[in-house]
Tab-separated table of C-alpha atoms in Angstrom:
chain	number	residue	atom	x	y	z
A	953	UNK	CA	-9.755	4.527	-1.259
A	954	UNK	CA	-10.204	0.622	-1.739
A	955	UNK	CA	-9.654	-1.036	1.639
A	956	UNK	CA	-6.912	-3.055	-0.180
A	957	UNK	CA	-3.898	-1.357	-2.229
A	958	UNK	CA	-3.514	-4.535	-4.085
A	959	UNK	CA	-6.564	-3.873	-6.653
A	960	UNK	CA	-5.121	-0.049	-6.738
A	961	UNK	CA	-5.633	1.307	-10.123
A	962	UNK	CA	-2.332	3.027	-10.810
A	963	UNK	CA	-1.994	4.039	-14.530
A	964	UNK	CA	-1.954	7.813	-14.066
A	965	UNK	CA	-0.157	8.852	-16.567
A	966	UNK	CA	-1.487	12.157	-18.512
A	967	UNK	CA	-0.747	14.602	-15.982
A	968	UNK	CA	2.784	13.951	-15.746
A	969	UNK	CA	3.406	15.066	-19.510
A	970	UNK	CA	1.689	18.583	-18.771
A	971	UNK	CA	3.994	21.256	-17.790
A	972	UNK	CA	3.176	23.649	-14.656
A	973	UNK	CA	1.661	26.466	-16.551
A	974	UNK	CA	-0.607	24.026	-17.555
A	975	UNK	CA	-1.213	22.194	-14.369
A	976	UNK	CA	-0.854	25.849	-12.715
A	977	UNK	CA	1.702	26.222	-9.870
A	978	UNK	CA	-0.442	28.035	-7.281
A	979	UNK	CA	0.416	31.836	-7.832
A	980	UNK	CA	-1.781	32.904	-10.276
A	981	UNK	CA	-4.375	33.590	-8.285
A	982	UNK	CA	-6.100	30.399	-8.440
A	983	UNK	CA	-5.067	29.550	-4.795
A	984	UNK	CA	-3.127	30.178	-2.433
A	985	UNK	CA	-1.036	27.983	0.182
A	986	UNK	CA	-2.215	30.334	3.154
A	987	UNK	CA	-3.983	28.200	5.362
A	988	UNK	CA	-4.473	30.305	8.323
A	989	UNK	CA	-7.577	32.276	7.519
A	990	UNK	CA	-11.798	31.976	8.396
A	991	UNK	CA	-12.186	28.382	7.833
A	992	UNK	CA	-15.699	28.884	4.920
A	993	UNK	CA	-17.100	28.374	2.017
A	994	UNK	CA	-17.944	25.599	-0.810
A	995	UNK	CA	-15.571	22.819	-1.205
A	996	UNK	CA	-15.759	19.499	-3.016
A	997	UNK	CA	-14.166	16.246	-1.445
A	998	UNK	CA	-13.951	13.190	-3.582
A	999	UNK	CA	-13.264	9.826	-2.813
A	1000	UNK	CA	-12.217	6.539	-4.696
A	1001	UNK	CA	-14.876	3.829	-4.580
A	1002	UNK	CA	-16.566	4.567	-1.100
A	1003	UNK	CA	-20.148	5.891	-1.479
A	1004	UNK	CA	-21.644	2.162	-1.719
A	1005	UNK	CA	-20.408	0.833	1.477
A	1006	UNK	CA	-19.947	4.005	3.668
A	1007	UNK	CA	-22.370	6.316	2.968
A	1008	UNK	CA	-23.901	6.959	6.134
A	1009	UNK	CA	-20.062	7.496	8.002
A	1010	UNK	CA	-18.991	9.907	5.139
A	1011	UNK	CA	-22.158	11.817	5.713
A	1012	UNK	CA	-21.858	11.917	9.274
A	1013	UNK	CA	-18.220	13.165	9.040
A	1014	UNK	CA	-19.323	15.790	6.835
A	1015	UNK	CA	-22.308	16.729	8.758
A	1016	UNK	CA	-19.674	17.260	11.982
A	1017	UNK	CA	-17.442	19.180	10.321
A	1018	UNK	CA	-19.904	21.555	9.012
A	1019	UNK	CA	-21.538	21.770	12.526
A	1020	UNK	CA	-18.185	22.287	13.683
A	1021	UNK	CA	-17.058	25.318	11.196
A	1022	UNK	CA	-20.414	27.480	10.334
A	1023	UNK	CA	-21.127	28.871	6.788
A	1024	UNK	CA	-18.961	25.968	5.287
A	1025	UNK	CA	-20.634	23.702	3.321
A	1026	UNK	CA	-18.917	20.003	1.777
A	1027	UNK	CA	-20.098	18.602	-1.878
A	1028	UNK	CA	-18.820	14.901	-1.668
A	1029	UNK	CA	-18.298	13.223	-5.132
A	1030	UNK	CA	-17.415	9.347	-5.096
A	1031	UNK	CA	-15.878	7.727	-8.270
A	1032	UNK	CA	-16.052	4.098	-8.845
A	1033	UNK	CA	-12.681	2.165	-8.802
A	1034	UNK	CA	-12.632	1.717	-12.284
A	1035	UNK	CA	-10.535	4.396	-14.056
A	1036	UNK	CA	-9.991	6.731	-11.289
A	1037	UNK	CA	-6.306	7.894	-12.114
A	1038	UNK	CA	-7.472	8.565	-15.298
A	1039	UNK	CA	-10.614	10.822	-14.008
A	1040	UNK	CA	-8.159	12.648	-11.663
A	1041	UNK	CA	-5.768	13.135	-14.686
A	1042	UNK	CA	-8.711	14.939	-16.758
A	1043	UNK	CA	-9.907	16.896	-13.991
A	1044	UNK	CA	-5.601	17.594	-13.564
A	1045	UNK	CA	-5.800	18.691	-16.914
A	1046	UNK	CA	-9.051	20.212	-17.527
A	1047	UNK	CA	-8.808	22.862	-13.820
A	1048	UNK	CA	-11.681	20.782	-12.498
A	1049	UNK	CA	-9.288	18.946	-9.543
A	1050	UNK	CA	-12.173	18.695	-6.583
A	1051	UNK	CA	-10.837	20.450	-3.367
A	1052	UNK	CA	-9.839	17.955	-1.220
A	1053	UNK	CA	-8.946	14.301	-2.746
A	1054	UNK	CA	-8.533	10.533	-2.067
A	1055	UNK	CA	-5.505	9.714	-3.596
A	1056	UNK	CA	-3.076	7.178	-3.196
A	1057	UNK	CA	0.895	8.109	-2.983
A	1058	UNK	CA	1.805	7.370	-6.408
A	1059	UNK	CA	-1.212	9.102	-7.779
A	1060	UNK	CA	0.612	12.382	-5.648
A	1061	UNK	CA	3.655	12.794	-7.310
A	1062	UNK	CA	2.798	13.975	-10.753
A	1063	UNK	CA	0.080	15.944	-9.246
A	1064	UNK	CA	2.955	17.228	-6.605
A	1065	UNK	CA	5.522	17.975	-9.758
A	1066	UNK	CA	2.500	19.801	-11.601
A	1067	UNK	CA	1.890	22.183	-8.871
A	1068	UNK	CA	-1.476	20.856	-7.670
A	1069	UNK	CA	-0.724	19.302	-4.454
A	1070	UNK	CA	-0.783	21.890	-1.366
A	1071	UNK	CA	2.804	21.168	0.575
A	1072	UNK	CA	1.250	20.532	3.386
A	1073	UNK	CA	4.922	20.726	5.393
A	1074	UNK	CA	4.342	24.921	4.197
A	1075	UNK	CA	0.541	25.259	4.813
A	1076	UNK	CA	-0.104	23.199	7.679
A	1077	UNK	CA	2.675	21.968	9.578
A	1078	UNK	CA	1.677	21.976	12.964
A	1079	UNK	CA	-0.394	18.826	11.559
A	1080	UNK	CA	2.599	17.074	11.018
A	1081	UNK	CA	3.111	15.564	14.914
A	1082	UNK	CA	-0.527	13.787	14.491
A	1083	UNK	CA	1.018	11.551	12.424
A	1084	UNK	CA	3.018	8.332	13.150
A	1085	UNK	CA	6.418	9.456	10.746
A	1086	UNK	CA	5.818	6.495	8.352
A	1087	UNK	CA	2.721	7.871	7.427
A	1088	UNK	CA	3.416	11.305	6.664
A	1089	UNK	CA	6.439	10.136	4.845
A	1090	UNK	CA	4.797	8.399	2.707
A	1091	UNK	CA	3.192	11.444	0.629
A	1092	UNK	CA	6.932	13.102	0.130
A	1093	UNK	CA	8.151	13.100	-3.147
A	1094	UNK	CA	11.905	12.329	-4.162
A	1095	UNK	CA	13.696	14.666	-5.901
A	1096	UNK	CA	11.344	17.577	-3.967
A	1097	UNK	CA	11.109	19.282	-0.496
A	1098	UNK	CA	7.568	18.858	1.186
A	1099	UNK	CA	4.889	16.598	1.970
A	1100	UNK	CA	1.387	16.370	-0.269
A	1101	UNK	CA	-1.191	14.714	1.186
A	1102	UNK	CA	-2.565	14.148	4.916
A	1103	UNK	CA	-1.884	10.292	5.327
A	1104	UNK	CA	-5.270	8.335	6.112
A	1105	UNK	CA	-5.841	4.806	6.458
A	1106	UNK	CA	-3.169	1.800	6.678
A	1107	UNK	CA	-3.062	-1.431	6.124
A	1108	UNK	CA	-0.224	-4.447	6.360
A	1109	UNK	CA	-0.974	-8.060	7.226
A	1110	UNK	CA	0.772	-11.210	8.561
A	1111	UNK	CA	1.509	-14.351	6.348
A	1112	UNK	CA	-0.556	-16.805	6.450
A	1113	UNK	CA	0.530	-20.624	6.512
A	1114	UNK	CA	-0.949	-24.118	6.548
A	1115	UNK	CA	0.209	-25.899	9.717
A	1116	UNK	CA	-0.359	-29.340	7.942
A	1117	UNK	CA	1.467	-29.079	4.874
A	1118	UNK	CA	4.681	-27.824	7.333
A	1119	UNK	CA	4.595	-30.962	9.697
A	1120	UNK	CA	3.730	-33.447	6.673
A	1121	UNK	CA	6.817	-32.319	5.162
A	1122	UNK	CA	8.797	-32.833	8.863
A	1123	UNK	CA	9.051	-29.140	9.808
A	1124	UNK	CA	7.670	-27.846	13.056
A	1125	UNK	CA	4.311	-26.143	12.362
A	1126	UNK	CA	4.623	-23.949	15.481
A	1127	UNK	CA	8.303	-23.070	13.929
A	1128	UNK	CA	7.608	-20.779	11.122
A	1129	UNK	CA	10.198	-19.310	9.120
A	1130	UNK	CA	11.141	-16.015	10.559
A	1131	UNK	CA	14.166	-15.035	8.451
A	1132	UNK	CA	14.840	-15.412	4.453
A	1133	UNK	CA	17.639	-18.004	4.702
A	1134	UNK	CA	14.830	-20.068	7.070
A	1135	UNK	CA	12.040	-19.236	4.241
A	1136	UNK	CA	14.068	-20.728	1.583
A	1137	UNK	CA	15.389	-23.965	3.095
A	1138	UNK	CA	11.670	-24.500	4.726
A	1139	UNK	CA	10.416	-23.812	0.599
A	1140	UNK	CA	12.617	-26.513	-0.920
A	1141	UNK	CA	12.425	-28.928	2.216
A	1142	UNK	CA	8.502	-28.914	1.342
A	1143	UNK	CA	8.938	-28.970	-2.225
A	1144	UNK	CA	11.117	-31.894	-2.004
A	1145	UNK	CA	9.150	-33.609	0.410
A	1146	UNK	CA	6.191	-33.113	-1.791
A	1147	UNK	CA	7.694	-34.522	-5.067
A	1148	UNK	CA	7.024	-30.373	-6.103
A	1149	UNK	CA	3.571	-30.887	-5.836
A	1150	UNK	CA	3.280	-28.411	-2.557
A	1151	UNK	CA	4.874	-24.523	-3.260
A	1152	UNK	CA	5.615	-22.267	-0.407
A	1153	UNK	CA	5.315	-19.057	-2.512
A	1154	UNK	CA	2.762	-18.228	-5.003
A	1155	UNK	CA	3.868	-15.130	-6.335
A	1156	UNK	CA	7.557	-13.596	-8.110
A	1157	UNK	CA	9.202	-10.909	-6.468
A	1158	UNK	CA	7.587	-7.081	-6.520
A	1159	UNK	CA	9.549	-4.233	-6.125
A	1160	UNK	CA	8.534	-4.219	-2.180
A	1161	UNK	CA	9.593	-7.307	-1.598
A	1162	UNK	CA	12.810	-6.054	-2.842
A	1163	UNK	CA	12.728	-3.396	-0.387
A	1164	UNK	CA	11.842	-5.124	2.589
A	1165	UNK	CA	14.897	-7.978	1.747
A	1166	UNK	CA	17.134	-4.367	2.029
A	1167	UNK	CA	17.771	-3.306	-1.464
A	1168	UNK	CA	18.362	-0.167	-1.810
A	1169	UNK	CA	15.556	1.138	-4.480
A	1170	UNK	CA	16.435	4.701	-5.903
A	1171	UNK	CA	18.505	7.729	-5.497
A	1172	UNK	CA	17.868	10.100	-2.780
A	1173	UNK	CA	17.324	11.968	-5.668
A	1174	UNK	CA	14.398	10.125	-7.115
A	1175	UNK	CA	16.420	10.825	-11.091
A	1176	UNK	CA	17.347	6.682	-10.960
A	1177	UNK	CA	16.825	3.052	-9.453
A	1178	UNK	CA	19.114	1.146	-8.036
A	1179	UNK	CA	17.503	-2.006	-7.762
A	1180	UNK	CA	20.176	-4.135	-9.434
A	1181	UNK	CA	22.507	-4.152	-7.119
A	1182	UNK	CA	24.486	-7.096	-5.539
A	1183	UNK	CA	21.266	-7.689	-2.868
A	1184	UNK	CA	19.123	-7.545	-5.533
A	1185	UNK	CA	20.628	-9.603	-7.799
A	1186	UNK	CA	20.857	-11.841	-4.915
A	1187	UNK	CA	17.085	-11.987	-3.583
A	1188	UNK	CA	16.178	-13.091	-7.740
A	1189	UNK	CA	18.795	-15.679	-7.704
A	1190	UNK	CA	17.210	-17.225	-4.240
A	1191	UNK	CA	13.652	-17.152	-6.354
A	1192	UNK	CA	15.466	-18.634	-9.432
A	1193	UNK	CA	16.268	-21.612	-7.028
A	1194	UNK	CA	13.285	-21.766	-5.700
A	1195	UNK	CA	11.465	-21.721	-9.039
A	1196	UNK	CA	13.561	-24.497	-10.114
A	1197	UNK	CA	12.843	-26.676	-7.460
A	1198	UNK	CA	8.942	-25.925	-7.741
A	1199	UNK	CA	8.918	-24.228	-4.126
A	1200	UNK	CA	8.059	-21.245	-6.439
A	1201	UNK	CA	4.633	-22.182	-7.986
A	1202	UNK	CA	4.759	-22.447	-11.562
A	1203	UNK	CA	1.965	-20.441	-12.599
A	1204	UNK	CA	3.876	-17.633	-10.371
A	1205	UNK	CA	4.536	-15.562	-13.302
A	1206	UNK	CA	1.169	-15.087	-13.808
A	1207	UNK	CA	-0.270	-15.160	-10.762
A	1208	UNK	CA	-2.688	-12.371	-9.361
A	1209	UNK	CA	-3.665	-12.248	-5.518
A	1210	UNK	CA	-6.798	-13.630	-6.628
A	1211	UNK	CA	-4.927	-17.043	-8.335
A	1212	UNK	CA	-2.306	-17.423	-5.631
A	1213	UNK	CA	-5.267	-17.059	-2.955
A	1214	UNK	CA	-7.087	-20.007	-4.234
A	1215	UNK	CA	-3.905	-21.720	-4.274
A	1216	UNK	CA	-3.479	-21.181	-0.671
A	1217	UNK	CA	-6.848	-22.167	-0.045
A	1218	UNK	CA	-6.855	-25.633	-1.845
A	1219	UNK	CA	-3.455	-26.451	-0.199
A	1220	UNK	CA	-1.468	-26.204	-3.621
A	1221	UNK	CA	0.389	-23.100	-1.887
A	1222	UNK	CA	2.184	-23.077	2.163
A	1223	UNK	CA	2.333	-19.715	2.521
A	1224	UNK	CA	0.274	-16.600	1.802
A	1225	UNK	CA	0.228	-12.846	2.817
A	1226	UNK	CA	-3.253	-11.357	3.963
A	1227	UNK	CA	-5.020	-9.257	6.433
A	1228	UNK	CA	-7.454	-10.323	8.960
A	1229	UNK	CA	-10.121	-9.810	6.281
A	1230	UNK	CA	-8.750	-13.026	4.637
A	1231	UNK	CA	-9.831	-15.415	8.161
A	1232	UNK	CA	-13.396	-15.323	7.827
A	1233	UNK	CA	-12.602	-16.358	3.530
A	1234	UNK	CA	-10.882	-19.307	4.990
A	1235	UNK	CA	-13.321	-20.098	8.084
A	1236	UNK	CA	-16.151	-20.382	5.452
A	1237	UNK	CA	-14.281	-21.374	1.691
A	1238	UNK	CA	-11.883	-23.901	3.842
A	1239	UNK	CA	-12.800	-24.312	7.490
A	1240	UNK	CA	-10.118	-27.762	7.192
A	1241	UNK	CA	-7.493	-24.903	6.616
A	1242	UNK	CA	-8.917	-22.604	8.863
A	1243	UNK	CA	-8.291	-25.163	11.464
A	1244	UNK	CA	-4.996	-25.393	10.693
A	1245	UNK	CA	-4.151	-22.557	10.185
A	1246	UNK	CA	-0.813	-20.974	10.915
A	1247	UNK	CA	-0.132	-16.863	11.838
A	1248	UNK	CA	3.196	-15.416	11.552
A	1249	UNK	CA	4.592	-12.066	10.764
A	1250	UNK	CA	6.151	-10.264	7.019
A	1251	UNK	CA	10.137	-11.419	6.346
A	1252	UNK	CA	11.862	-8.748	6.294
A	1253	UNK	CA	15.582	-7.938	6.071
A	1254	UNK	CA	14.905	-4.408	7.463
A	1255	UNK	CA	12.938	-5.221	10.625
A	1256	UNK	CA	10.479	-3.165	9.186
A	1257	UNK	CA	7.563	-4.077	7.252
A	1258	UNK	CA	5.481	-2.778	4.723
A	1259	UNK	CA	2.560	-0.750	4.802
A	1260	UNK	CA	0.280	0.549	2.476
A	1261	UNK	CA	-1.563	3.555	2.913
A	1262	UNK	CA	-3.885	6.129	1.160
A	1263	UNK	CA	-4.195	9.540	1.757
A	1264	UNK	CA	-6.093	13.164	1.302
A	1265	UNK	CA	-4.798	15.876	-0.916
A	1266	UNK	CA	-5.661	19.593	-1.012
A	1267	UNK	CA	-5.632	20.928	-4.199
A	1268	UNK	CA	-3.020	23.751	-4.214
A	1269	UNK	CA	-5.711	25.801	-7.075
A	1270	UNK	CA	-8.404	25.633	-4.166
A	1271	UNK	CA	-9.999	29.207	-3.441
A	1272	UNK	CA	-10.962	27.819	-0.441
A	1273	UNK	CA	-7.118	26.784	1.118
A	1274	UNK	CA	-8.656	27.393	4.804
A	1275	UNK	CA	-11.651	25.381	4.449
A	1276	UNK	CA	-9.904	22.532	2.698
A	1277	UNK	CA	-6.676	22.051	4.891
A	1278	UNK	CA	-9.265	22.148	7.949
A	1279	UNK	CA	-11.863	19.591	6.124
A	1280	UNK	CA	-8.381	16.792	4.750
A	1281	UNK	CA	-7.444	17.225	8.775
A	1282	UNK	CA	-10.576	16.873	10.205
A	1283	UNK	CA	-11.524	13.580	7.845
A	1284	UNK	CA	-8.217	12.318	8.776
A	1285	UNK	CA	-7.882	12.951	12.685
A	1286	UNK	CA	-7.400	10.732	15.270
A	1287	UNK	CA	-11.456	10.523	16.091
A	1288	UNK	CA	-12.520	9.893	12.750
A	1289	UNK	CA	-9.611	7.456	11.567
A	1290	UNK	CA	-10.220	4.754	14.350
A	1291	UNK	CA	-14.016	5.522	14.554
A	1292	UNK	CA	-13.461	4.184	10.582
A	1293	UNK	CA	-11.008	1.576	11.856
A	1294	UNK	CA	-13.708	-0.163	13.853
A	1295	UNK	CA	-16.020	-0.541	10.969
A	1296	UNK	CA	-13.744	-2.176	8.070
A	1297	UNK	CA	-10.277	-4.183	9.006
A	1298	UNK	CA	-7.877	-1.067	8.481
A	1299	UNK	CA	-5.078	0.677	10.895
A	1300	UNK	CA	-5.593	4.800	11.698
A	1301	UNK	CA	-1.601	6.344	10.907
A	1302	UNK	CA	-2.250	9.080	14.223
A	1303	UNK	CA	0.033	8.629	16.134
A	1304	UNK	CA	-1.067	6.626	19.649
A	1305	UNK	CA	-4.031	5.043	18.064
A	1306	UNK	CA	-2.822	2.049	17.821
A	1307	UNK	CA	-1.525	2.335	21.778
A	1308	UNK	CA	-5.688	2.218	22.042
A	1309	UNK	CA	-7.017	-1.294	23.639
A	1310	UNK	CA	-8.812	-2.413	20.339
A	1311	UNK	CA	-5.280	-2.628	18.907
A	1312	UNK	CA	-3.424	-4.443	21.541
A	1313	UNK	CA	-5.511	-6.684	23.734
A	1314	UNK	CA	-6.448	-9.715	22.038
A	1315	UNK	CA	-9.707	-11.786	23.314
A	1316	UNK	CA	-8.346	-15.302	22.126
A	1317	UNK	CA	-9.540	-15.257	18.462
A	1318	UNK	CA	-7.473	-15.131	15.813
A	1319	UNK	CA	-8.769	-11.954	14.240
A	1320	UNK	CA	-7.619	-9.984	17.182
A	1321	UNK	CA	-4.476	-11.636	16.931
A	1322	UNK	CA	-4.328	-10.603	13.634
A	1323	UNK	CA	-5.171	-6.768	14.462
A	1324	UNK	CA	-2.871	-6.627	17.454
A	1325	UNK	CA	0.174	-8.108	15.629
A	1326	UNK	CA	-0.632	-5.940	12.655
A	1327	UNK	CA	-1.202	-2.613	14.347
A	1328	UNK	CA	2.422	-3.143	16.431
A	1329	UNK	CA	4.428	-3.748	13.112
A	1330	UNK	CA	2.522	-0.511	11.869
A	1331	UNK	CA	3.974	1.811	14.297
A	1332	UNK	CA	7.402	1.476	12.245
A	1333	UNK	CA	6.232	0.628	9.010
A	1334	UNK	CA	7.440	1.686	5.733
A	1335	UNK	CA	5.352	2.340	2.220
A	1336	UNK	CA	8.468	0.454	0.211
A	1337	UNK	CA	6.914	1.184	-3.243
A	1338	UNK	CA	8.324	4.477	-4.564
A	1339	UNK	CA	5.857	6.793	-5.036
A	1340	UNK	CA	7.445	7.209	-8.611
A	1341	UNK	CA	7.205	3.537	-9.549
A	1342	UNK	CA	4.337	3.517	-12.435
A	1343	UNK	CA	2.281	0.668	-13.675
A	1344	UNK	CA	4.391	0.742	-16.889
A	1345	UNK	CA	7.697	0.030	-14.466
A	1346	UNK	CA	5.897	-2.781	-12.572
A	1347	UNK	CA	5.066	-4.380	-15.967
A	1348	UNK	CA	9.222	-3.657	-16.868
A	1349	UNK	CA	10.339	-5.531	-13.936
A	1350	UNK	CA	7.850	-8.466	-13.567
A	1351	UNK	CA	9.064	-9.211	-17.264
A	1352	UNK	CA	11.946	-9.368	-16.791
A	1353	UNK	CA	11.981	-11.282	-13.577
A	1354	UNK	CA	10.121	-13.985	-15.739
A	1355	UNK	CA	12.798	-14.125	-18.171
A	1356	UNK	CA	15.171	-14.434	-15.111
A	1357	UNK	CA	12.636	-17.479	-13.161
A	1358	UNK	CA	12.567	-19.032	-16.856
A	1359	UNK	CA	16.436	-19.057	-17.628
A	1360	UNK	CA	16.331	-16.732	-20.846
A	1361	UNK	CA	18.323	-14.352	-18.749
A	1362	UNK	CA	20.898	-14.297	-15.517
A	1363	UNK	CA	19.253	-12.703	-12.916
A	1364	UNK	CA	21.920	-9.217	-12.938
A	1365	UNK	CA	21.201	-9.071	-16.832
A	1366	UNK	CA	17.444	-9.186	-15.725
A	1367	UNK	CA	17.262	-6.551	-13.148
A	1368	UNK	CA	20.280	-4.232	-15.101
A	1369	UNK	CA	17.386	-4.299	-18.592
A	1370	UNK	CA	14.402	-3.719	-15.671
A	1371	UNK	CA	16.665	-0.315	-14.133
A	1372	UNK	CA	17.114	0.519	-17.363
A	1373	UNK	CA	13.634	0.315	-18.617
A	1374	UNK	CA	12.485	1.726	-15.587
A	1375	UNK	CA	15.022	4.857	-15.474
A	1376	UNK	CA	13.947	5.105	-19.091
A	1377	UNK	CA	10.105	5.250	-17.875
A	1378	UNK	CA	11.355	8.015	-15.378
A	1379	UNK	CA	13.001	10.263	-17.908
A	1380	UNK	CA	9.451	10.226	-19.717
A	1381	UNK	CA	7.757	11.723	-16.780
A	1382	UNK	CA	10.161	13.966	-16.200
């Protein structure tokens, strides 16, 4: 559960070519979806990447709960970032899936379409109205009824902008862009203005940028995308421009947040998403840009921005369904998510935490700007990336969008070979 989904590890691929009977489905005596009995027992909890900065709060959360519910007792495994779809995809395979585990949505679905993801909508939904609706939507799975994982932490962030380079190039630095047809005439204004030596954008369009312009992604079904249509093809002609005129940064096809940070930072770049983890980088790394630095909130299309969020599955095989429904809940309440909130720059998804006065007064510093502006575009977030939208399909589109940025192909011939590929991906998993 990395604080940021950007470094997400993603390539979980081996469970989705085993079939249910080798996954299991839940009835064959394994487990069982009853979650209404004596809440006791032995259960495992694992989490992604937590144990070295955390230790004492997970402990302390599990010492609660088993205070809380006698005669259970919690066995908490942390793996390290590195390769932990693929250690959840053994233990998928192998029947060693821990009780209760971090996941991220797209790590849920094949574990969801193997049978090993409790439908939490069946077992536990009087849960359901802790949750702000973004958030628990965010672990359903297209193309299937239900809901597999208690949502836990959130995070979203403003963009970011240098004050300086917007008034050297004649535009009002307290006037930032607020709309896409205002972000791309401010990008070529400064790019003109700056003989192309000053990009607004550091990075090519991801699929959640095509979201939050409006584009409509996939089916209902979840069986195709259906991001080559006319908006689409529309948002990758805008970047086409803008790549021409060098308001796109060249090295944008490469780019990782990493790169395009450091571009930001040495005032190569104008704008820049982040968090409010990002303003003590700048106060320190570039305290001229922290000085003028500019706050504004995501573009969207939609008027709703984008979230990212990780969650807690129950293993539908668990013996112990009670114990492990009650223990995902309990690590994921209200209490425990902003008690968590207050210790690392994240957003709780229970509903009316972020009505609480840590998330909406602000005491004149521009991290509780951040967090206050951040935790009201939360309430009506939306996780754009579909949950069935593998590392392998991100690879499909960004390719393509570079042969788009680079001329070699029209921007609808780009995005009709990325559906394709993509749709082609999604038959595989099937």
């Amino acid at each position: 559960m990395p604080v940021s989904r950007r470094t997400l590890a993603v390539a979980f691929t081996a469970c989705l070519a085993l079939s249910l009977s080798a996954c299991g489905s839940g009835d064959d005596g394994g487990g069982s979806t009853d979650a209404s009995g004596k809440v006791e027992g032995d259960i495992t909890f694992q989490t992604w990447n937590l144990r070295a900065n955390f230790k004492p709060y997970f402990e302390g959360v599990i010492a609660d709960f088993e205070k809380k519910y006698p005669g259970t007792h919690v066995k908490w495994v942390d793996q390290p970032a590195e390769g932990y779809a693929d250690k959840i995809s053994a233990d998928a395979a192998g029947g060693t899936l821990p009780d209760v585990v971090n996941v991220s949505p797209d790590l849920v679905a094949p574990l969801a379409k193997a049978g090993l993801a409790l439908d939490l909508d069946k077992a536990a939904p009087q849960y359901k109205k802790e949750y702000l609706a973004g958030a628990w939507a965010s672990h359903e799975i297209p193309g299937m009824t239900g809901t597999y994982a208690f949502p836990g932490y959130l995070n979203t962030g403003p963009l970011f902008y240098n004050k300086s380079l917007f008034e050297e190039a004649g535009l009002d630095p307290d006037q930032p862009p607020k709309t896409y047809d205002e972000l791309f005439a401010d990008a070529l204004d400064l790019a003109d203005k700056s003989d192309g030596e000053v990009a607004t954008l550091a990075n090519v369009p991801t699929i959640e940028d095509f979201g939050r312009y409006g584009v409509e992604l996939m089916n209902k079904e979840g069986t195709a995308f259906s991001f080559n249509d006319a908006k689409g093809v529309e948002l990758l002609t805008k970047y086409k421009e803008l790549y021409d005129a060098k308001a796109l940064d060249p090295q944008a096809l490469t780019a990782t947040p990493e790169s395009s940070g450091k571009k930001f930072l040495t005032g190569a770049v104008a704008m820049n998403p982040g968090s409010a983890l990002d303003l003590g980088n700048f106060k320190k790394q570039a305290p001229n840009l922290y000085k003028n630095i500019g706050i504004t909130d995501q573009i969207t299309s939609t008027g709703h921005v984008n979230m990212y969020v990780m969650g807690v599955m129950v293993n539908a095989q668990t013996k112990k369904t009670p114990a492990a429904v009650a223990f995902a809940h309990f690590v994921t309440d209200a209490e425990h998510q902003m008690s968590f909130a207050k210790q690392v720059a994240i957003f709780p998804s229970t509903a009316g935490s972020l009505d609480e006065p840590y998330f909406t007064k602000e005491d004149g510093t521009d991290e509780t700007r951040v967090r206050v502006a951040a935790a009201k575009s939360l309430k009506n977030a939306v996780n754009y990336t579909p949950v069935l939208f593998s590392e392998q399909m991100k690879t499909a589109l960004r390719n393509e969008i570079a042969k788009a940025l680079q001329g070699k192909e029209s921007p609808r011939e780009a995005l009709d070979n990325a559906v394709e590929a993509c749709d082609r991906l999604l038959q595989q998993q099937g």
